[in-house]
């Protein structure tokens, strides 16, 4: 598998480029393979192929589209071992989690097919609003956007790409997928599954290359009608500026808080927080990235967290530990600086930071305060700050002071109180007595403030990537 040249799938054909990018493994730095470094001229060819293929794809009955998604799901399951192995080397996800991601993706595609088939239009009568318009009827349907540009992040190279491609296809769009450079080989396996399943040439295509050469070019390309992006807030904001009035759907950064109310079940709370914060080494936009706890519970909770975190397995992804090497040196360096700043300003290291190459050991810091970067900045690594507050009101205030608004967890045995706190939180989703997470994949998934724009989740993604068309008939 290693050290191979991988090519893009464009207009149903494998296509290379004049130059290639080397992809190295975060596990041991070894060369995994090479992906095409496309030029802007190469990109024009892809966009033209997608544009040309889209109208006939939109006309295919949704039931036929659904069959192709089912076939893709079957192929992913058949190749789960081989794709998971690539993914493990490419992004250092544990083999077990890589397999789970692929199985989750197959389920997601089947459910997307089912929901897509069910999507219907509606008829509204004008008379219900204005008696002089009672013979007017609006026939409302949804049409494809055209060409959807799907840009996925490294951490779910198969699932996040598929969660954009599947709904876009059911909505009648053609798709051009730009994976993150790290993760691209796994995404190319997904695209291959779509093509092998029989998706017509040009309907699903991939592009790879250097951000500095093709990044802005694909976003501003005149043949792209819609952009669906997952990645950092910085890049999302840049895309937003470039896109102008082109519609975009973005899932960006987060600083999800766990709010531990005074009556919370601390055993359950500690277990959920650890799972939410440390799985895949905290490299999830939805990871719990700060704990807010009142002083009466703080010592007890910290002890419980310490016990569980200390037991987390750390190692190489082949052995299926929770803590695996982080994606690159930049993530390590960011963690080191955040830790250094917090310790310098008085945080207590319950489990101190320990780094071996890009393996960051699970780190737990207590007494983190608002003057420390760790209270506000999003790390993509296994470091968790505990912020002590005096009241539930202060907890809500600190939670809402973040520039992000993806998710929060509220832990309490009093559902009414938990609901009241949930209502006061400026985030897209609140999880009560539960870790923060995107799934189940049919739930709406959205971030507010700097965490995103638009709504994903199977049904919502189909809606987002289609546009309403209203035809009014005066009978
Ligand atoms: O990193 C962003 C993903 O959307 C998080 O998904 O909550 O299923 O890990 P997850």
PDB file of C-alpha atoms in Angstrom, residues 69-193:
ATOM      1  CA  UNK A  69     -25.637   5.384  -3.020  1.00  0.00           C
ATOM      2  CA  UNK A  70     -26.611   1.984  -1.623  1.00  0.00           C
ATOM      3  CA  UNK A  71     -24.102   0.337  -3.970  1.00  0.00           C
ATOM      4  CA  UNK A  72     -21.405   2.789  -2.829  1.00  0.00           C
ATOM      5  CA  UNK A  73     -22.185   1.912   0.790  1.00  0.00           C
ATOM      6  CA  UNK A  74     -21.840  -1.806   0.006  1.00  0.00           C
ATOM      7  CA  UNK A  75     -18.477  -1.209  -1.678  1.00  0.00           C
ATOM      8  CA  UNK A  76     -17.192   0.772   1.299  1.00  0.00           C
ATOM      9  CA  UNK A  77     -18.107  -2.093   3.596  1.00  0.00           C
ATOM     10  CA  UNK A  78     -16.450  -4.620   1.300  1.00  0.00           C
ATOM     11  CA  UNK A  79     -13.227  -2.570   1.322  1.00  0.00           C
ATOM     12  CA  UNK A  80     -13.349  -1.505   4.955  1.00  0.00           C
ATOM     13  CA  UNK A  81     -10.067  -3.169   5.956  1.00  0.00           C
ATOM     14  CA  UNK A  82      -8.069  -1.773   3.078  1.00  0.00           C
ATOM     15  CA  UNK A  83      -9.447   1.800   3.402  1.00  0.00           C
ATOM     16  CA  UNK A  84      -9.069   1.765   7.191  1.00  0.00           C
ATOM     17  CA  UNK A  85      -5.421   0.752   6.847  1.00  0.00           C
ATOM     18  CA  UNK A  86      -4.748   3.694   4.514  1.00  0.00           C
ATOM     19  CA  UNK A  87      -6.614   6.056   6.825  1.00  0.00           C
ATOM     20  CA  UNK A  88      -4.682   4.828   9.835  1.00  0.00           C
ATOM     21  CA  UNK A  89      -1.329   5.592   8.211  1.00  0.00           C
ATOM     22  CA  UNK A  90      -2.508   8.845   6.739  1.00  0.00           C
ATOM     23  CA  UNK A  91      -4.114  10.551   9.745  1.00  0.00           C
ATOM     24  CA  UNK A  92      -3.017   8.302  12.642  1.00  0.00           C
ATOM     25  CA  UNK A  93      -6.586   7.361  13.534  1.00  0.00           C
ATOM     26  CA  UNK A  94      -6.726   4.092  15.429  1.00  0.00           C
ATOM     27  CA  UNK A  95      -7.535   1.132  13.189  1.00  0.00           C
ATOM     28  CA  UNK A  96     -10.722   0.492  15.156  1.00  0.00           C
ATOM     29  CA  UNK A  97     -11.908   4.115  14.816  1.00  0.00           C
ATOM     30  CA  UNK A  98     -10.983   4.170  11.131  1.00  0.00           C
ATOM     31  CA  UNK A  99     -13.140   1.082  10.555  1.00  0.00           C
ATOM     32  CA  UNK A 100     -15.975   2.644  12.563  1.00  0.00           C
ATOM     33  CA  UNK A 101     -15.753   5.770  10.443  1.00  0.00           C
ATOM     34  CA  UNK A 102     -16.152   3.742   7.258  1.00  0.00           C
ATOM     35  CA  UNK A 103     -19.072   1.714   8.600  1.00  0.00           C
ATOM     36  CA  UNK A 104     -20.710   4.926   9.861  1.00  0.00           C
ATOM     37  CA  UNK A 105     -20.273   6.335   6.357  1.00  0.00           C
ATOM     38  CA  UNK A 106     -21.958   3.347   4.721  1.00  0.00           C
ATOM     39  CA  UNK A 107     -24.918   3.801   7.103  1.00  0.00           C
ATOM     40  CA  UNK A 108     -24.970   7.536   6.410  1.00  0.00           C
ATOM     41  CA  UNK A 109     -25.102   6.984   2.652  1.00  0.00           C
ATOM     42  CA  UNK A 110     -27.970   4.490   2.900  1.00  0.00           C
ATOM     43  CA  UNK A 111     -29.947   6.817   5.143  1.00  0.00           C
ATOM     44  CA  UNK A 112     -29.199   9.741   2.801  1.00  0.00           C
ATOM     45  CA  UNK A 113     -30.556   7.675  -0.087  1.00  0.00           C
ATOM     46  CA  UNK A 114     -33.765   6.894   1.839  1.00  0.00           C
ATOM     47  CA  UNK A 115     -34.328  10.491   2.924  1.00  0.00           C
ATOM     48  CA  UNK A 116     -33.472  11.795  -0.541  1.00  0.00           C
ATOM     49  CA  UNK A 117     -36.090   9.563  -2.154  1.00  0.00           C
ATOM     50  CA  UNK A 118     -38.718  10.803   0.276  1.00  0.00           C
ATOM     51  CA  UNK A 119     -38.057  14.502  -0.366  1.00  0.00           C
ATOM     52  CA  UNK A 120     -41.171  16.022  -1.887  1.00  0.00           C
ATOM     53  CA  UNK A 121     -42.449  19.452  -2.822  1.00  0.00           C
ATOM     54  CA  UNK A 122     -45.524  21.295  -1.598  1.00  0.00           C
ATOM     55  CA  UNK A 123     -48.419  23.313  -2.931  1.00  0.00           C
ATOM     56  CA  UNK A 124     -49.526  26.517  -1.214  1.00  0.00           C
ATOM     57  CA  UNK A 125     -52.811  28.199  -1.948  1.00  0.00           C
ATOM     58  CA  UNK A 126     -52.757  32.006  -2.171  1.00  0.00           C
ATOM     59  CA  UNK A 127     -56.312  32.213  -0.813  1.00  0.00           C
ATOM     60  CA  UNK A 128     -55.289  31.342   2.720  1.00  0.00           C
ATOM     61  CA  UNK A 129     -53.554  34.738   2.931  1.00  0.00           C
ATOM     62  CA  UNK A 130     -55.425  36.952   0.497  1.00  0.00           C
ATOM     63  CA  UNK A 131     -58.994  36.170  -0.609  1.00  0.00           C
ATOM     64  CA  UNK A 132     -58.461  37.808  -4.009  1.00  0.00           C
ATOM     65  CA  UNK A 133     -55.674  35.280  -4.687  1.00  0.00           C
ATOM     66  CA  UNK A 134     -57.676  32.158  -3.953  1.00  0.00           C
ATOM     67  CA  UNK A 135     -57.176  30.805  -7.467  1.00  0.00           C
ATOM     68  CA  UNK A 136     -53.433  31.202  -7.273  1.00  0.00           C
ATOM     69  CA  UNK A 137     -51.368  28.192  -6.270  1.00  0.00           C
ATOM     70  CA  UNK A 138     -47.612  27.979  -5.781  1.00  0.00           C
ATOM     71  CA  UNK A 139     -46.060  24.643  -6.760  1.00  0.00           C
ATOM     72  CA  UNK A 140     -42.873  24.505  -4.744  1.00  0.00           C
ATOM     73  CA  UNK A 141     -40.109  22.081  -5.590  1.00  0.00           C
ATOM     74  CA  UNK A 142     -36.385  21.930  -4.921  1.00  0.00           C
ATOM     75  CA  UNK A 143     -33.806  22.114  -7.693  1.00  0.00           C
ATOM     76  CA  UNK A 144     -30.107  21.367  -7.628  1.00  0.00           C
ATOM     77  CA  UNK A 145     -27.635  24.160  -7.016  1.00  0.00           C
ATOM     78  CA  UNK A 146     -25.455  22.888  -9.894  1.00  0.00           C
ATOM     79  CA  UNK A 147     -21.817  22.125  -9.091  1.00  0.00           C
ATOM     80  CA  UNK A 148     -21.091  21.715  -5.364  1.00  0.00           C
ATOM     81  CA  UNK A 149     -17.526  22.177  -4.205  1.00  0.00           C
ATOM     82  CA  UNK A 150     -17.012  19.982  -1.115  1.00  0.00           C
ATOM     83  CA  UNK A 151     -13.906  20.771   0.950  1.00  0.00           C
ATOM     84  CA  UNK A 152     -13.297  18.317   3.775  1.00  0.00           C
ATOM     85  CA  UNK A 153     -10.963  18.365   6.776  1.00  0.00           C
ATOM     86  CA  UNK A 154      -8.318  15.768   7.621  1.00  0.00           C
ATOM     87  CA  UNK A 155      -9.991  14.251  10.681  1.00  0.00           C
ATOM     88  CA  UNK A 156     -12.853  12.383   8.938  1.00  0.00           C
ATOM     89  CA  UNK A 157     -11.516  11.987   5.393  1.00  0.00           C
ATOM     90  CA  UNK A 158     -14.204   9.485   4.425  1.00  0.00           C
ATOM     91  CA  UNK A 159     -17.169  10.394   6.611  1.00  0.00           C
ATOM     92  CA  UNK A 160     -17.108  14.179   6.328  1.00  0.00           C
ATOM     93  CA  UNK A 161     -16.547  13.987   2.574  1.00  0.00           C
ATOM     94  CA  UNK A 162     -19.449  11.531   2.208  1.00  0.00           C
ATOM     95  CA  UNK A 163     -21.710  13.639   4.430  1.00  0.00           C
ATOM     96  CA  UNK A 164     -21.340  16.370   1.807  1.00  0.00           C
ATOM     97  CA  UNK A 165     -21.278  14.241  -1.364  1.00  0.00           C
ATOM     98  CA  UNK A 166     -24.282  11.996  -0.534  1.00  0.00           C
ATOM     99  CA  UNK A 167     -26.805  14.788   0.170  1.00  0.00           C
ATOM    100  CA  UNK A 168     -25.447  16.888  -2.726  1.00  0.00           C
ATOM    101  CA  UNK A 169     -26.009  13.952  -5.102  1.00  0.00           C
ATOM    102  CA  UNK A 170     -29.524  13.226  -3.844  1.00  0.00           C
ATOM    103  CA  UNK A 171     -30.276  16.898  -4.462  1.00  0.00           C
ATOM    104  CA  UNK A 172     -29.247  16.461  -8.113  1.00  0.00           C
ATOM    105  CA  UNK A 173     -25.887  18.242  -7.938  1.00  0.00           C
ATOM    106  CA  UNK A 174     -22.548  17.290  -9.448  1.00  0.00           C
ATOM    107  CA  UNK A 175     -19.728  17.363  -6.886  1.00  0.00           C
ATOM    108  CA  UNK A 176     -16.070  18.321  -6.927  1.00  0.00           C
ATOM    109  CA  UNK A 177     -14.336  17.175  -3.750  1.00  0.00           C
ATOM    110  CA  UNK A 178     -11.163  18.804  -2.439  1.00  0.00           C
ATOM    111  CA  UNK A 179      -9.797  16.741   0.469  1.00  0.00           C
ATOM    112  CA  UNK A 180      -7.244  18.050   2.933  1.00  0.00           C
ATOM    113  CA  UNK A 181      -3.761  17.064   1.711  1.00  0.00           C
ATOM    114  CA  UNK A 182      -3.413  14.826   4.785  1.00  0.00           C
ATOM    115  CA  UNK A 183      -6.390  12.489   4.338  1.00  0.00           C
ATOM    116  CA  UNK A 184      -6.560  12.818   0.557  1.00  0.00           C
ATOM    117  CA  UNK A 185      -5.636   9.202  -0.140  1.00  0.00           C
ATOM    118  CA  UNK A 186      -8.498   7.966   2.057  1.00  0.00           C
ATOM    119  CA  UNK A 187     -10.918  10.363   0.377  1.00  0.00           C
ATOM    120  CA  UNK A 188      -9.786   9.114  -3.048  1.00  0.00           C
ATOM    121  CA  UNK A 189     -10.826   5.581  -1.968  1.00  0.00           C
ATOM    122  CA  UNK A 190     -14.283   6.953  -1.191  1.00  0.00           C
ATOM    123  CA  UNK A 191     -14.515   8.629  -4.605  1.00  0.00           C
ATOM    124  CA  UNK A 192     -13.459   5.352  -6.213  1.00  0.00           C
ATOM    125  CA  UNK A 193     -16.352   3.611  -4.445  1.00  0.00           C
TER     126      UNK A 193
END
